[in-house]
């Protein structure tokens, strides 16, 4: 009788070990496959965005606002006909232009009344945008993200 119980327990124990190993391998596989899917998604989603990071010289605490740059030429201003229309009296009707040329994004102020500030410097001519650049127009601070 003891021999039967001992043999049965060996098989139960071996079955539990194999089930554990199978579960670990399955978790590793799922983790790896989800990582590959996330990386593939990031490659597809390659449109740059303007992300609101500040308002009236304070960190922005409202809803997350992002403006996807889906065209190769984007006009930002207060006017409703602009590609990105922002209701702020300190922003001109046609305030600034963003455009894509030779795989580089450029920014140019459109002779706005209050100007455009790029990385804490008032711009007067076109500049190439880099990932993480800060753009201040009116009371709004935007971050350019590739």
mmCIF file of C-alpha atoms in Angstrom:
data_model
loop_
_atom_site.group_PDB
_atom_site.id
_atom_site.type_symbol
_atom_site.label_atom_id
_atom_site.label_comp_id
_atom_site.label_asym_id
_atom_site.label_seq_id
_atom_site.Cartn_x
_atom_site.Cartn_y
_atom_site.Cartn_z
ATOM 1 C CA UNK A 1 0.000 0.000 0.000
ATOM 2 C CA UNK A 2 2.811 2.408 0.908
ATOM 3 C CA UNK A 3 4.522 1.706 -2.421
ATOM 4 C CA UNK A 4 1.320 2.563 -4.341
ATOM 5 C CA UNK A 5 0.890 5.884 -2.478
ATOM 6 C CA UNK A 6 4.561 6.731 -2.931
ATOM 7 C CA UNK A 7 4.445 6.062 -6.689
ATOM 8 C CA UNK A 8 1.202 8.026 -7.050
ATOM 9 C CA UNK A 9 2.687 11.010 -5.212
ATOM 10 C CA UNK A 10 5.768 10.937 -7.485
ATOM 11 C CA UNK A 11 3.550 11.178 -10.570
ATOM 12 C CA UNK A 12 1.419 13.949 -9.036
ATOM 13 C CA UNK A 13 4.557 15.872 -8.080
ATOM 14 C CA UNK A 14 6.079 15.447 -11.570
ATOM 15 C CA UNK A 15 2.781 16.579 -13.152
ATOM 16 C CA UNK A 16 2.761 19.705 -10.968
ATOM 17 C CA UNK A 17 6.376 20.517 -11.935
ATOM 18 C CA UNK A 18 5.587 20.149 -15.655
ATOM 19 C CA UNK A 19 2.445 22.290 -15.290
ATOM 20 C CA UNK A 20 4.510 24.970 -13.531
ATOM 21 C CA UNK A 21 7.189 24.936 -16.250
ATOM 22 C CA UNK A 22 4.486 25.122 -18.937
ATOM 23 C CA UNK A 23 2.864 28.110 -17.173
ATOM 24 C CA UNK A 24 6.202 29.960 -16.941
ATOM 25 C CA UNK A 25 6.986 29.344 -20.625
ATOM 26 C CA UNK A 26 3.476 30.509 -21.568
ATOM 27 C CA UNK A 27 3.895 33.746 -19.550
ATOM 28 C CA UNK A 28 7.255 34.442 -21.202
ATOM 29 C CA UNK A 29 5.756 33.830 -24.650
ATOM 30 C CA UNK A 30 2.827 36.197 -23.973
ATOM 31 C CA UNK A 31 5.156 38.895 -22.661
ATOM 32 C CA UNK A 32 7.434 38.652 -25.685
ATOM 33 C CA UNK A 33 4.550 38.637 -28.172
ATOM 34 C CA UNK A 34 2.868 41.665 -26.539
ATOM 35 C CA UNK A 35 6.182 43.572 -26.648
ATOM 36 C CA UNK A 36 6.541 42.837 -30.357
ATOM 37 C CA UNK A 37 2.971 44.042 -30.951
ATOM 38 C CA UNK A 38 3.612 47.293 -29.022
ATOM 39 C CA UNK A 39 6.819 47.971 -30.967
ATOM 40 C CA UNK A 40 4.985 47.320 -34.232
ATOM 41 C CA UNK A 41 2.254 49.766 -33.180
ATOM 42 C CA UNK A 42 4.803 52.478 -32.448
ATOM 43 C CA UNK A 43 6.306 52.052 -35.895
ATOM 44 C CA UNK A 44 2.909 52.495 -37.523
ATOM 45 C CA UNK A 45 2.041 55.491 -35.345
ATOM 46 C CA UNK A 46 4.841 57.734 -36.573
ATOM 47 C CA UNK A 47 2.954 61.023 -36.880
ATOM 48 C CA UNK A 48 4.483 63.717 -34.695
ATOM 49 C CA UNK A 49 2.282 65.495 -32.168
ATOM 50 C CA UNK A 50 2.080 68.777 -30.336
ATOM 51 C CA UNK A 51 1.323 68.081 -26.689
ATOM 52 C CA UNK A 52 -0.005 70.761 -24.345
ATOM 53 C CA UNK A 53 2.365 70.950 -21.371
ATOM 54 C CA UNK A 54 1.683 74.390 -19.895
ATOM 55 C CA UNK A 55 -0.906 77.129 -19.697
ATOM 56 C CA UNK A 56 -0.409 80.673 -18.376
ATOM 57 C CA UNK A 57 3.147 79.867 -17.176
ATOM 58 C CA UNK A 58 1.906 76.945 -15.064
ATOM 59 C CA UNK A 59 2.069 73.205 -15.720
ATOM 60 C CA UNK A 60 -1.009 72.099 -17.620
ATOM 61 C CA UNK A 61 -3.269 70.022 -15.389
ATOM 62 C CA UNK A 62 -6.317 69.690 -17.635
ATOM 63 C CA UNK A 63 -7.207 66.833 -19.912
ATOM 64 C CA UNK A 64 -4.369 65.562 -22.047
ATOM 65 C CA UNK A 65 -4.478 67.574 -25.257
ATOM 66 C CA UNK A 66 -2.472 66.398 -28.212
ATOM 67 C CA UNK A 67 -2.632 67.694 -31.730
ATOM 68 C CA UNK A 68 -1.525 65.112 -34.286
ATOM 69 C CA UNK A 69 0.446 66.550 -37.201
ATOM 70 C CA UNK A 70 -1.185 64.473 -39.919
ATOM 71 C CA UNK A 71 -0.554 66.879 -42.808
ATOM 72 C CA UNK A 72 2.748 68.102 -44.194
ATOM 73 C CA UNK A 73 1.709 71.748 -43.743
ATOM 74 C CA UNK A 74 -0.091 72.927 -40.592
ATOM 75 C CA UNK A 75 -1.250 76.439 -39.767
ATOM 76 C CA UNK A 76 -1.943 77.158 -36.101
ATOM 77 C CA UNK A 77 -3.975 80.133 -34.985
ATOM 78 C CA UNK A 78 -7.179 81.447 -33.510
ATOM 79 C CA UNK A 79 -9.110 81.443 -36.798
ATOM 80 C CA UNK A 80 -11.487 78.515 -37.345
ATOM 81 C CA UNK A 81 -10.019 77.923 -40.822
ATOM 82 C CA UNK A 82 -6.600 77.003 -39.331
ATOM 83 C CA UNK A 83 -5.559 73.366 -39.215
ATOM 84 C CA UNK A 84 -5.226 73.690 -35.440
ATOM 85 C CA UNK A 85 -7.546 76.338 -34.050
ATOM 86 C CA UNK A 86 -6.890 77.508 -30.480
ATOM 87 C CA UNK A 87 -9.260 79.891 -28.749
ATOM 88 C CA UNK A 88 -6.857 82.258 -26.988
ATOM 89 C CA UNK A 89 -6.959 86.040 -27.478
ATOM 90 C CA UNK A 90 -3.144 86.224 -27.287
ATOM 91 C CA UNK A 91 -2.857 83.982 -30.352
ATOM 92 C CA UNK A 92 -3.131 85.652 -33.766
ATOM 93 C CA UNK A 93 -5.671 84.501 -36.336
ATOM 94 C CA UNK A 94 -2.839 82.869 -38.290
ATOM 95 C CA UNK A 95 -0.043 82.591 -35.746
ATOM 96 C CA UNK A 96 2.507 80.050 -36.949
ATOM 97 C CA UNK A 97 3.238 77.482 -39.621
ATOM 98 C CA UNK A 98 4.670 73.994 -39.236
ATOM 99 C CA UNK A 99 5.735 72.097 -42.332
ATOM 100 C CA UNK A 100 7.564 68.938 -43.300
ATOM 101 C CA UNK A 101 10.388 69.222 -45.791
ATOM 102 C CA UNK A 102 13.118 66.647 -46.518
ATOM 103 C CA UNK A 103 12.099 64.572 -43.462
ATOM 104 C CA UNK A 104 12.551 67.596 -41.165
ATOM 105 C CA UNK A 105 9.800 69.568 -39.418
ATOM 106 C CA UNK A 106 10.137 73.352 -39.603
ATOM 107 C CA UNK A 107 8.445 76.149 -37.668
ATOM 108 C CA UNK A 108 7.901 79.760 -38.760
ATOM 109 C CA UNK A 109 6.074 82.610 -37.089
ATOM 110 C CA UNK A 110 3.508 84.184 -39.427
ATOM 111 C CA UNK A 111 4.175 87.759 -38.234
ATOM 112 C CA UNK A 112 1.968 87.231 -35.213
ATOM 113 C CA UNK A 113 1.366 90.146 -32.856
ATOM 114 C CA UNK A 114 2.743 88.402 -29.722
ATOM 115 C CA UNK A 115 5.317 86.212 -31.472
ATOM 116 C CA UNK A 116 6.275 82.573 -31.177
ATOM 117 C CA UNK A 117 8.766 81.407 -28.565
ATOM 118 C CA UNK A 118 10.814 78.285 -29.344
ATOM 119 C CA UNK A 119 12.801 76.889 -26.408
ATOM 120 C CA UNK A 120 12.531 80.230 -24.546
ATOM 121 C CA UNK A 121 13.711 82.296 -27.537
ATOM 122 C CA UNK A 122 11.510 84.516 -29.697
ATOM 123 C CA UNK A 123 11.845 83.338 -33.305
ATOM 124 C CA UNK A 124 11.974 85.627 -36.335
ATOM 125 C CA UNK A 125 12.987 83.094 -38.988
ATOM 126 C CA UNK A 126 12.238 79.426 -39.761
ATOM 127 C CA UNK A 127 13.814 76.788 -37.518
ATOM 128 C CA UNK A 128 14.088 73.014 -37.665
ATOM 129 C CA UNK A 129 12.166 71.342 -34.844
ATOM 130 C CA UNK A 130 13.759 68.663 -32.689
ATOM 131 C CA UNK A 131 11.991 66.086 -30.549
ATOM 132 C CA UNK A 132 11.035 67.675 -27.215
ATOM 133 C CA UNK A 133 11.193 71.304 -28.382
ATOM 134 C CA UNK A 134 9.010 73.710 -26.409
ATOM 135 C CA UNK A 135 6.760 76.103 -28.363
ATOM 136 C CA UNK A 136 4.987 78.959 -26.564
ATOM 137 C CA UNK A 137 2.158 80.806 -28.279
ATOM 138 C CA UNK A 138 -0.086 83.088 -26.271
ATOM 139 C CA UNK A 139 -0.680 81.489 -22.862
ATOM 140 C CA UNK A 140 -0.135 77.980 -24.216
ATOM 141 C CA UNK A 141 3.085 75.926 -24.054
ATOM 142 C CA UNK A 142 3.299 72.998 -26.475
ATOM 143 C CA UNK A 143 5.885 70.247 -26.767
ATOM 144 C CA UNK A 144 6.849 68.902 -30.195
ATOM 145 C CA UNK A 145 7.128 65.089 -30.132
ATOM 146 C CA UNK A 146 8.252 62.865 -32.991
#
